[in-house]
CSV table of C-alpha atoms in Angstrom, one decimal:
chain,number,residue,atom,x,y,z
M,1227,UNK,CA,-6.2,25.0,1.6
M,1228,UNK,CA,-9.2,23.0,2.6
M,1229,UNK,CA,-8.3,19.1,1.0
M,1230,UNK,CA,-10.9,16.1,0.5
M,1231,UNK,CA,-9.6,13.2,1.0
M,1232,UNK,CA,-11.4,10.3,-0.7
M,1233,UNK,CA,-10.7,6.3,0.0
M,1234,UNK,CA,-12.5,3.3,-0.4
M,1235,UNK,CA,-10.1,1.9,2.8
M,1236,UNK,CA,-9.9,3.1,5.8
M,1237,UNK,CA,-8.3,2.5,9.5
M,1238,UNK,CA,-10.6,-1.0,9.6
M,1239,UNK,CA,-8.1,-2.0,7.2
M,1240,UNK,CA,-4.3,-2.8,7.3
M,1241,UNK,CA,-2.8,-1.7,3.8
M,1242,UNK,CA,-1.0,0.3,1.7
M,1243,UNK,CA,-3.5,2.6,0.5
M,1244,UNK,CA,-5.0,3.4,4.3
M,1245,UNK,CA,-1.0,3.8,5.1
M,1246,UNK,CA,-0.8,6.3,2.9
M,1247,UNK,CA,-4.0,8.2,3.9
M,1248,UNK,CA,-2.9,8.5,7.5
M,1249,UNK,CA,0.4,9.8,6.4
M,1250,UNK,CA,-0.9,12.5,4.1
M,1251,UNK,CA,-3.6,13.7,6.3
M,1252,UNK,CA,-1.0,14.3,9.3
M,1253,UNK,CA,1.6,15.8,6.8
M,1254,UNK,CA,-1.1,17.9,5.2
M,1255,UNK,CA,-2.4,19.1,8.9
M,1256,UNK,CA,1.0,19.6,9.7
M,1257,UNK,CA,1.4,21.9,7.0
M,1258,UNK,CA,-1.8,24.0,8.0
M,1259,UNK,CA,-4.2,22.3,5.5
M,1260,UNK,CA,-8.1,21.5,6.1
M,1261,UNK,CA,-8.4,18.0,5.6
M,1262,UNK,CA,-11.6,15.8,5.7
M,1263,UNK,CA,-11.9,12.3,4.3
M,1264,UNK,CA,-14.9,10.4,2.7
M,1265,UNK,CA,-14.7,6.9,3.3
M,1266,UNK,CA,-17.3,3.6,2.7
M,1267,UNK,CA,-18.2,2.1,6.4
M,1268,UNK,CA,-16.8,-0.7,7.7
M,1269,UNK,CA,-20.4,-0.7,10.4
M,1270,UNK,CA,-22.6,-0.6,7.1
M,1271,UNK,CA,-24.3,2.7,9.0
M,1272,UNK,CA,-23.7,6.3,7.6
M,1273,UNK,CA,-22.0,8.3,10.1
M,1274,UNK,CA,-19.4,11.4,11.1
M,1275,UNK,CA,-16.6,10.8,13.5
M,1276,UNK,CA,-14.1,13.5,13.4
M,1277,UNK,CA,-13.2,15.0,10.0
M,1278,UNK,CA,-14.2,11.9,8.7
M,1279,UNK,CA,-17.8,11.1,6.5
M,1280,UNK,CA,-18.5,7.7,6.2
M,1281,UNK,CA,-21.1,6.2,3.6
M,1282,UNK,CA,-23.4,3.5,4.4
M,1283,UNK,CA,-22.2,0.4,2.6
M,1284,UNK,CA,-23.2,-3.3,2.1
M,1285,UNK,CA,-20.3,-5.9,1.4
M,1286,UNK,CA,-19.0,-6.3,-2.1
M,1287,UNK,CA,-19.0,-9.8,-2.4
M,1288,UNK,CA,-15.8,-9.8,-4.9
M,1289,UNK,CA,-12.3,-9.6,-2.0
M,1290,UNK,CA,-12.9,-10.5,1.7
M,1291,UNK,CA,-14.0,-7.2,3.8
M,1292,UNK,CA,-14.1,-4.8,1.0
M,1293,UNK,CA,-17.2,-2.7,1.5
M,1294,UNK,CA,-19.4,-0.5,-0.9
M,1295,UNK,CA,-21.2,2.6,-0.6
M,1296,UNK,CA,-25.4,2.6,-1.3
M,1297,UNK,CA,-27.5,5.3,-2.4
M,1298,UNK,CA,-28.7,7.6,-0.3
M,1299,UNK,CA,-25.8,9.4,1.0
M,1300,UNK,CA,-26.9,13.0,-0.8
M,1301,UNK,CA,-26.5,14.7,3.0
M,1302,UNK,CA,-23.0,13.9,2.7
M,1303,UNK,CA,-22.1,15.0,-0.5
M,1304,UNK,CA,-24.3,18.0,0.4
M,1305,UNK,CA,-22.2,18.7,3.3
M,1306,UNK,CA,-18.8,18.6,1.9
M,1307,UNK,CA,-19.6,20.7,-1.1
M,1308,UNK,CA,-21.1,23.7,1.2
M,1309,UNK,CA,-17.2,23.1,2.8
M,1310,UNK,CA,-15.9,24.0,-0.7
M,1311,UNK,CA,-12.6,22.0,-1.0
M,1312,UNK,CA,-9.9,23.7,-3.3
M,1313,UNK,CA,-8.8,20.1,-4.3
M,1314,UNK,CA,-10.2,16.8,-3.9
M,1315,UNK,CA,-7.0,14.3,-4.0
M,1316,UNK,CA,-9.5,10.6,-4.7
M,1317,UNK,CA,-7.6,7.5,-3.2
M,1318,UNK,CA,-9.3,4.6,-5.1
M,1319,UNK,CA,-10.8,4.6,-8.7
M,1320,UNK,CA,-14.1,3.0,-7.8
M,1321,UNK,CA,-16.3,3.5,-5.4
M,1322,UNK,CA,-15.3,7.1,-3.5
M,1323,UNK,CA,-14.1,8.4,-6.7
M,1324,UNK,CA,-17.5,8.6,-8.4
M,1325,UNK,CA,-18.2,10.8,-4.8
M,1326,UNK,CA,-15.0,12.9,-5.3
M,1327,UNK,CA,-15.6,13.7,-8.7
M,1328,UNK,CA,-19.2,14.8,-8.2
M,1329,UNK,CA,-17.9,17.0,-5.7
M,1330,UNK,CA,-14.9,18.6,-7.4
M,1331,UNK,CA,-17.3,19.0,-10.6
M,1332,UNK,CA,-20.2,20.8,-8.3
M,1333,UNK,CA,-17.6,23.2,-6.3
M,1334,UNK,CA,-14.6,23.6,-9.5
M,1335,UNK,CA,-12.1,22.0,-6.7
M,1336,UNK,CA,-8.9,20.3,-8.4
M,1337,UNK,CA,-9.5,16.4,-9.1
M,1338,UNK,CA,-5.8,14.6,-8.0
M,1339,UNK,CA,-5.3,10.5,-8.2
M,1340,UNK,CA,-3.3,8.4,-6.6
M,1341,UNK,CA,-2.8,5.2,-8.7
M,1342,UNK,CA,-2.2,2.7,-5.7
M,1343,UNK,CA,-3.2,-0.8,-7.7
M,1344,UNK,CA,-2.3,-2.6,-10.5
M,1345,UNK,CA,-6.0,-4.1,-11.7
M,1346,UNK,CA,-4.9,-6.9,-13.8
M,1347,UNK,CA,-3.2,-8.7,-10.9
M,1348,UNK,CA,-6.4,-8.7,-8.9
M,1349,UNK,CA,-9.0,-10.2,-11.8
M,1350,UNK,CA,-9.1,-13.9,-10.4
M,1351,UNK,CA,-11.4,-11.9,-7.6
M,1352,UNK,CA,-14.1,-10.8,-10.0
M,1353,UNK,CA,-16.4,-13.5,-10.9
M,1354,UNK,CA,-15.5,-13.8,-14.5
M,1355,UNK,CA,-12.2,-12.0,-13.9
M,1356,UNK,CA,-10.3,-14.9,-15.5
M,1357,UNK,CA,-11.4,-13.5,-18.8
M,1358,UNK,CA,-10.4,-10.1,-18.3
M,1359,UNK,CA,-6.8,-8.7,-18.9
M,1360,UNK,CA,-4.6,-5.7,-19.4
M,1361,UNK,CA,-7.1,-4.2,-22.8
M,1362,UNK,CA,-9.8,-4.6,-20.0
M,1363,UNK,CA,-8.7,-3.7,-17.2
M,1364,UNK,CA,-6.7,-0.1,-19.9
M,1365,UNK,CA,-10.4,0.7,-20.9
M,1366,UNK,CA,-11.5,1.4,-17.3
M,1367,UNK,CA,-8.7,3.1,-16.2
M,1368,UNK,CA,-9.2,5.4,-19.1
M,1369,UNK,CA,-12.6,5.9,-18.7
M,1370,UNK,CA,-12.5,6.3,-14.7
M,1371,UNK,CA,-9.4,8.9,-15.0
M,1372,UNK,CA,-10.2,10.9,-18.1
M,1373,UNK,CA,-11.9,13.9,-16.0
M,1374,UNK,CA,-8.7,14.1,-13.3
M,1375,UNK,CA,-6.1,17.2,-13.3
M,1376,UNK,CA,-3.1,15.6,-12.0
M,1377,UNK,CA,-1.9,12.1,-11.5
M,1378,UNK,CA,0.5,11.0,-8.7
M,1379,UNK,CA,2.4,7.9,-9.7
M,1380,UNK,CA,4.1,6.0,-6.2
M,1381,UNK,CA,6.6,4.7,-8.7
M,1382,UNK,CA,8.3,5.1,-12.3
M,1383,UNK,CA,6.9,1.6,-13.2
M,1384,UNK,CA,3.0,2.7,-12.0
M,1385,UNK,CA,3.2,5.7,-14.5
M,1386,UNK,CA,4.5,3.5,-17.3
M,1387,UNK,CA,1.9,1.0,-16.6
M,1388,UNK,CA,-0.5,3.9,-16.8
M,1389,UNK,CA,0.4,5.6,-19.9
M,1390,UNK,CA,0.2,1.5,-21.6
M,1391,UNK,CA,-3.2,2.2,-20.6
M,1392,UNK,CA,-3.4,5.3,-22.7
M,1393,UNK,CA,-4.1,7.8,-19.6
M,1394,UNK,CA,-2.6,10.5,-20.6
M,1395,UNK,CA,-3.2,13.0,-18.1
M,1396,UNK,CA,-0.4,15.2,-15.8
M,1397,UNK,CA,1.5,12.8,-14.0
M,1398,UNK,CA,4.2,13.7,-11.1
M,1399,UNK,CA,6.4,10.7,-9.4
M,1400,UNK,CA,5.8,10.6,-5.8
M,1401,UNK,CA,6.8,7.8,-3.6
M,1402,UNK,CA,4.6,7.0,-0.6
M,1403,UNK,CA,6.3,8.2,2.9
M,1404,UNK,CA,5.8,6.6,5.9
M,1405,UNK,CA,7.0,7.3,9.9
M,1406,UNK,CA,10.9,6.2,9.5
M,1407,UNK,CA,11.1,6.8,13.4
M,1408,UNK,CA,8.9,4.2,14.2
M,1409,UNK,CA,10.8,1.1,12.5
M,1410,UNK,CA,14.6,2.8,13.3
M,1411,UNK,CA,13.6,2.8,16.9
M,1412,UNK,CA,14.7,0.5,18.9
M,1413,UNK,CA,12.1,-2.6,20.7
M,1414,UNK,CA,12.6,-3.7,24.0
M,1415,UNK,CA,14.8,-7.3,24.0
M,1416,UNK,CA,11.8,-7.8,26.1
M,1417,UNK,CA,9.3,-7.8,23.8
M,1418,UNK,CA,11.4,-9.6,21.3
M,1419,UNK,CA,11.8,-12.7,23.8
M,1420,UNK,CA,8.2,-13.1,24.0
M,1421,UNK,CA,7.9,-12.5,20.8
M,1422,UNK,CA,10.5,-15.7,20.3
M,1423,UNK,CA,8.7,-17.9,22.4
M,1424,UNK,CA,4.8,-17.4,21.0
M,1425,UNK,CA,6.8,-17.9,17.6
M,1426,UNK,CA,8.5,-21.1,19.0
M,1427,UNK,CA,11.5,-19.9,17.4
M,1428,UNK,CA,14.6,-21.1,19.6
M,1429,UNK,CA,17.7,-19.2,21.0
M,1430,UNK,CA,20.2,-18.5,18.2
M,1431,UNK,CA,17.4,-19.3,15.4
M,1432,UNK,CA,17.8,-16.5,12.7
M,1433,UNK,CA,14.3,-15.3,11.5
M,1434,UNK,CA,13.7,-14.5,7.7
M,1435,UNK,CA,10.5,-12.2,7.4
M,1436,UNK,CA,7.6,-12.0,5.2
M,1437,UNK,CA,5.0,-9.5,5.8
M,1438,UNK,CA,2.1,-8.2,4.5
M,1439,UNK,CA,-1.4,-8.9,3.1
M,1440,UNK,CA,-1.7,-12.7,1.6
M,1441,UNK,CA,-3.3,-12.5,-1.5
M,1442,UNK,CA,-2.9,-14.7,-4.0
M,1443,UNK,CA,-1.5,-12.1,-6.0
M,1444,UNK,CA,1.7,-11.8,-3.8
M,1445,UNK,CA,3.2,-15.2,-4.5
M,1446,UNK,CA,3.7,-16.4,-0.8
M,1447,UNK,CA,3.5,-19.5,-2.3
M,1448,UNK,CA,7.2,-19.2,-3.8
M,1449,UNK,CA,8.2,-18.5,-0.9
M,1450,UNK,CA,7.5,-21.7,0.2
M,1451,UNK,CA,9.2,-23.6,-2.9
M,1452,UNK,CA,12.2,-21.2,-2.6
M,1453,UNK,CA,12.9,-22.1,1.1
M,1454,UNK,CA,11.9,-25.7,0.4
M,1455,UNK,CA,15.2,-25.0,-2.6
M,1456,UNK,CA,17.1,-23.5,-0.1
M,1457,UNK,CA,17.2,-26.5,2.2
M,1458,UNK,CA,18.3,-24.6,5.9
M,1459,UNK,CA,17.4,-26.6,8.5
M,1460,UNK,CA,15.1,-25.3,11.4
M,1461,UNK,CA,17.5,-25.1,14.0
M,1462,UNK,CA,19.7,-22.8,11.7
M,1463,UNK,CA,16.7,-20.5,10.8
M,1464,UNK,CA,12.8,-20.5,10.2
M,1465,UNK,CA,10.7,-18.5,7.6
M,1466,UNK,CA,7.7,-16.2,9.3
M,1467,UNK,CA,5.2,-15.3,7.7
M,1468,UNK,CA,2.9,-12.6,8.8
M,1469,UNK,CA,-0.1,-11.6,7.6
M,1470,UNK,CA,-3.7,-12.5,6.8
M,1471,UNK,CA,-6.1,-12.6,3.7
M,1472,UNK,CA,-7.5,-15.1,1.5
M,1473,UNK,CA,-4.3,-17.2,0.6
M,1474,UNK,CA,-3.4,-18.5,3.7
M,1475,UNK,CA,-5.2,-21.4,4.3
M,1476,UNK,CA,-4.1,-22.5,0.9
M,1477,UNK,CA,-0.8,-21.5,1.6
M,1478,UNK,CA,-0.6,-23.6,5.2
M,1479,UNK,CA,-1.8,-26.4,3.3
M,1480,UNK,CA,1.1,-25.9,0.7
M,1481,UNK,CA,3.7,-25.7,3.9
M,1482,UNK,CA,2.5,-29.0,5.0
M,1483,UNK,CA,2.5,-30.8,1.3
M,1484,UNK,CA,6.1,-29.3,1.1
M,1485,UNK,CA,7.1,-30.6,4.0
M,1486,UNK,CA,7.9,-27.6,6.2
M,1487,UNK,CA,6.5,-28.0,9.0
M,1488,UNK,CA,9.1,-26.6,11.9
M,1489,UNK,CA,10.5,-24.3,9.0
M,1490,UNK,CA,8.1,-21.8,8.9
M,1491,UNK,CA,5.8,-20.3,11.2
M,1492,UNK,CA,2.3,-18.7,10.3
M,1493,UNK,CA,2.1,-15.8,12.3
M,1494,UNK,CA,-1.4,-14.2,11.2
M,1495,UNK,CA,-2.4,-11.1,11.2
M,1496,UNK,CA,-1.2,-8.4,13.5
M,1497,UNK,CA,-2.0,-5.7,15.5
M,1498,UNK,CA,0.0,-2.9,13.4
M,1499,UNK,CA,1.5,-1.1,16.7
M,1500,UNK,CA,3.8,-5.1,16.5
M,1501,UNK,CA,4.7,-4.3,12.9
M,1502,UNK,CA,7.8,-2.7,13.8
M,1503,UNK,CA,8.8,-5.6,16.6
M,1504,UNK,CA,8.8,-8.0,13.6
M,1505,UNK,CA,10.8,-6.3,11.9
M,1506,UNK,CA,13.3,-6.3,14.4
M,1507,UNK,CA,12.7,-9.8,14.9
M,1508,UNK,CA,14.2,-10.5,11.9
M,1509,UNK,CA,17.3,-11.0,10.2
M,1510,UNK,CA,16.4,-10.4,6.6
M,1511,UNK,CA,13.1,-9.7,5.0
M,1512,UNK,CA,11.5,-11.3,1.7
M,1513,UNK,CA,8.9,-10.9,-0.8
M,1514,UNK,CA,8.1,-12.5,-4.1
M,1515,UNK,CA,5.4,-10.5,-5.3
M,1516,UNK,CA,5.4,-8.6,-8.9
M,1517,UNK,CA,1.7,-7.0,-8.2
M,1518,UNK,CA,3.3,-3.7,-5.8
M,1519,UNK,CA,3.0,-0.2,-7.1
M,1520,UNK,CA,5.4,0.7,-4.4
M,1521,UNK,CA,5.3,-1.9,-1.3
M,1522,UNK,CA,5.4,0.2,1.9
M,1523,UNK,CA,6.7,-3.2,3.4
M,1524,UNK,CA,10.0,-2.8,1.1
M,1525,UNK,CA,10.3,0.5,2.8
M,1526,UNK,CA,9.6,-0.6,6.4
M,1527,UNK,CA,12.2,-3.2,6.0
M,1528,UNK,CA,15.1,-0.5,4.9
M,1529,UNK,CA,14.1,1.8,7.4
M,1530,UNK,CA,14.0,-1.4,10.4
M,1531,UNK,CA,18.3,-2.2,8.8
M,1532,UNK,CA,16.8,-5.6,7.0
M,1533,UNK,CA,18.7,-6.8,4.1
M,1534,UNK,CA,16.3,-7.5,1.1
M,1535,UNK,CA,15.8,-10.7,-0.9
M,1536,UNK,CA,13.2,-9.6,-3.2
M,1537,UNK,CA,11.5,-10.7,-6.9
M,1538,UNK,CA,13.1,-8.8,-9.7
M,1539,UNK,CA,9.8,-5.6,-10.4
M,1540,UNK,CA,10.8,-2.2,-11.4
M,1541,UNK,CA,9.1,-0.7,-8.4
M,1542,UNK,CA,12.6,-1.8,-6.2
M,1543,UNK,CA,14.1,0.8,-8.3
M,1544,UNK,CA,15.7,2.9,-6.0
M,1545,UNK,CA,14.7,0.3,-3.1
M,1546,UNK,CA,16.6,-2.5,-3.6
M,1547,UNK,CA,20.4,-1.9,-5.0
M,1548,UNK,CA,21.5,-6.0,-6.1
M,1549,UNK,CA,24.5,-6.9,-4.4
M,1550,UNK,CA,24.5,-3.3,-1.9
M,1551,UNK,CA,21.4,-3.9,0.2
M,1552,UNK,CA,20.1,-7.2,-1.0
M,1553,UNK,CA,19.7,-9.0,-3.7
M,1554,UNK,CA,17.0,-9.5,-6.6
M,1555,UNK,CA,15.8,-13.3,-7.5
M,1556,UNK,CA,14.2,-14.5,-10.6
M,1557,UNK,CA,13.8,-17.9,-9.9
M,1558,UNK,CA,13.8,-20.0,-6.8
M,1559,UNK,CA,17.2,-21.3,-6.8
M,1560,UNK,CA,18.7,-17.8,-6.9
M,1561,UNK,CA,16.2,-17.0,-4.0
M,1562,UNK,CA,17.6,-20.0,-2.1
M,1563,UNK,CA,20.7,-19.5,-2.6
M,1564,UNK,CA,20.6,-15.4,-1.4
M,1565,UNK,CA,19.4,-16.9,1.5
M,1566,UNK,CA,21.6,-19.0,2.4
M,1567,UNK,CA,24.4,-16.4,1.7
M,1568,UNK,CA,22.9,-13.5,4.0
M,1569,UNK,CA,22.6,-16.3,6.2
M,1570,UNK,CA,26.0,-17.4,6.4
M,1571,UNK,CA,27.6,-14.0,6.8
M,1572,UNK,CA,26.5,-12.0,9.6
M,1573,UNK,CA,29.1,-9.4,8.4
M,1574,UNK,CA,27.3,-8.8,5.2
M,1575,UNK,CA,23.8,-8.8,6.8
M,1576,UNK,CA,25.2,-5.7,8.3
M,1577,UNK,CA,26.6,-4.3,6.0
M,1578,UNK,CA,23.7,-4.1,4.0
M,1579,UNK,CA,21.5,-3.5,6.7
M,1580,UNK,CA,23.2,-0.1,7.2
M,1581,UNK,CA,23.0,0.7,3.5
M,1582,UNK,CA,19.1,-0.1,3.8
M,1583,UNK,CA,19.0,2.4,6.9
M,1584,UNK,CA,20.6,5.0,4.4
M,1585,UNK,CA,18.2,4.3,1.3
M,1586,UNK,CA,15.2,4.7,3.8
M,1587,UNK,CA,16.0,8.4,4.2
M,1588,UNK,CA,14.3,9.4,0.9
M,1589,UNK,CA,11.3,7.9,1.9
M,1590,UNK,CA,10.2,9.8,5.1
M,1591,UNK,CA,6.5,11.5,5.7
M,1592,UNK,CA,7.6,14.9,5.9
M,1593,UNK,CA,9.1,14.4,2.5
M,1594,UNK,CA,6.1,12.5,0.8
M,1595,UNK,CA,3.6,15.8,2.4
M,1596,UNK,CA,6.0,18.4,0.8
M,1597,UNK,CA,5.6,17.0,-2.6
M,1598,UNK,CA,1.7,16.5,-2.3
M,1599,UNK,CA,1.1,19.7,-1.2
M,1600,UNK,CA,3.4,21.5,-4.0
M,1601,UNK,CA,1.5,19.8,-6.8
M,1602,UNK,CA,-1.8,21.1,-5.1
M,1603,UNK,CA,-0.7,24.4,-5.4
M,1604,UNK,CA,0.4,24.2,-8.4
M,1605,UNK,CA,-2.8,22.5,-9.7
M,1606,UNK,CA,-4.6,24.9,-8.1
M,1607,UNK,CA,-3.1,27.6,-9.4
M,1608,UNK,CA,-3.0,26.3,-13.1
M,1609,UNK,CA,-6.7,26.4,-11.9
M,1610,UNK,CA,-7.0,30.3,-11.4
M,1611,UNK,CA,-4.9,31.2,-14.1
M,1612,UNK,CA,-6.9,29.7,-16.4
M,1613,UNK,CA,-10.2,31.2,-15.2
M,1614,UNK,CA,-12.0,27.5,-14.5
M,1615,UNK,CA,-12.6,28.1,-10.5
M,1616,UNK,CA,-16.2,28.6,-10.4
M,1617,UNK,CA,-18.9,28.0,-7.5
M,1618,UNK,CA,-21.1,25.3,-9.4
M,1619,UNK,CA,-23.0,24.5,-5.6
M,1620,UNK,CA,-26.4,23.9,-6.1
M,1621,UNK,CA,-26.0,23.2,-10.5
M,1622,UNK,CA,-26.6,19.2,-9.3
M,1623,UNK,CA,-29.1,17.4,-8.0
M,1624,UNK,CA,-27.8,15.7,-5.1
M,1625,UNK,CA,-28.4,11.9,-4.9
């Protein structure tokens, strides 16, 4: 089948959404799929590079290096609707979308979504946000998706959330996959030695993890006041945090009012090829945030044999078993006190680092392609059966 892929991220961005882009296009290829991708440009210039279009763009002005598209990108659209996609599988509900569903509406290709983000944790961005809320935030998503096929939901609580918004569309549960190989593989003691000493973390010094994006959204901040409850002392074990975005310079400052300084280490951001050494680095991994549709990060921790200290969310269902691979906090003294249990007990980190390394298995690429592809043909054969294919080229006037 020929598959349009279409994102508002791409590869200039570290995340989720992009990680689950790359994934599917290789699975898809794999499989012996056509895929090309629409994407905004992270240059602001239109251009082709590959099987990827990219639209000329400006910034937004609402989160730090989000881009969006400008008129004038008709050649594009043009182009990929001569290709004639059998299904266009849209990423984001914004920007591309609007693109995607032009082009599935001018060629009668299958319209799939991803739901990847949870709106209503990302309002303080929007000038004005801070009087928007779930009714809001419902009303778009009803609008925006009432012309798709098919839904994919990462997790049971994303398609929940969704149907509270009164979408009410075809919805199948698909977690997100990623490369398994490339966290269970082993790093050089090499590279984890250097890694020690640009950390400043001394010999013997256990390392608890955070990684990802830091937006304000993911509560890094309790983090810091649960380690600040914990009370371990540096030369026991240090909190690093890795990552970038547009909470960490508040959050450095709330290290330094805490007190922390020598407890945790700022790491920034990080070329993603070092994700896995991090992982390794580490002795357990936590997170506090409540705004994941999945967390990729939850995964690369399981698949890396990290124990898990995580925020109580539904979308650790299936992630995170309490008391087998981790534990689930909902307040910062439990968090502290996890802590300082997995700490203590090398014997139990392993234990349920090798119960992570067996939950991981479920959550491979090869797996995550298998399932996309299925509900393509599926869609696309609910498609034929019901007579709606047509060739609508040329019905639009291209903009």
């Amino acid at each position: 089948m020929k598959i349009l892929i279409t994102t508002d991220l791409f590869r200039s961005t570290i995340n989720g959404v992009v990680t689950s882009v790359l994934n599917l296009e290789e699975e898809l290829e794999k499989q012996g799929h056509e895929v090309r991708i629409l994407t905004v440009s992270d240059t602001g210039k239109a251009y082709q590079e590959g099987n990827v279009w990219y639209l000329r763009s400006v910034p937004s002005g609402i989160y730090p290096g989000v881009r969006i598209p400008v008129p004038g990108d008709g050649t594009y659209r043009r182009e990929l609707t001569e290709w004639m996609p059998d299904v266009v599988h849209s990423q984001c509900e914004f920007c591309t979308f609007s693109y995607g569903k032009r082009i599935a509406e001018d060629t009668g290709a299958v319209l799939i979504h991803t739901c990847h983000t949870l709106y209503e944790q990302y309002t303080k961005y929007i000038p004005m946000g801070k009087y928007l809320g779930t009714p809001a935030v419902a009303a778009c998503m009803r609008m925006r998706l009432r012309s798709v096929d098919s839904i994919i939901a990462p997790t049971k609580k994303v398609e929940r959330t969704f149907l509270s918004y009164g979408v009410k569309k075809k919805t199948a549960i698909i977690p997100t996959g990623i490369r398994l190989d490339e966290f269970s593989s082993s790093v050089s003691q090499e590279v984890l030695a250097d890694l020690r000493r640009e950390c400043g973390i001394g010999s013997g010094v256990r390392v608890v993890l955070s990684l990802g994006r830091l937006g304000f959204e993911k509560q890094v901040d309790e983090l810091l006041y649960g380690w600040k409850e914990a009370g371990i002392p540096p030369e026991e074990a240090i909190l690093l945090i890795v990552g970038g975005g547009p909470a960490e310079e508040s959050l450095r400052c709330l290290s330094e009012e805490l007190g922390l300084s020598g407890q945790v280490c700022f790491y920034g951001m990080v070329d993603p090829k070092m994700v896995p050494a991090f992982y390794q680095l580490a002795d357990l991994f936590v997170c506090a945030s409540t705004s994941e549709t999945q967390g990729l990060t939850y995964v690369e921790a399981l698949a890396s044999g990290l124990p898990l200290v995580c925020r109580r969310d539904p979308c650790l269902n299936g992630v995170l078993e309490h008391g087998k691979n981790g534990y689930s906090f909902r307040s910062r003294e439990e968090f502290g006190g996890y802590v300082r249990e997995l700490l203590h007990s090398r014997e139990k980190r392993q234990s349920m680092g090798a119960r992570s390394r067996e939950l991981a298995r479920a959550f491979g690429t090869e797996a995550f392609g298998r399932a996309v592809s299925s509900l393509y043909n599926s869609s696309v054969q609910d498609r034929v059966h019901t007579g709606l294919r047509t060739h609508l080229f040329g019905a639009r006037k291209f903009i």
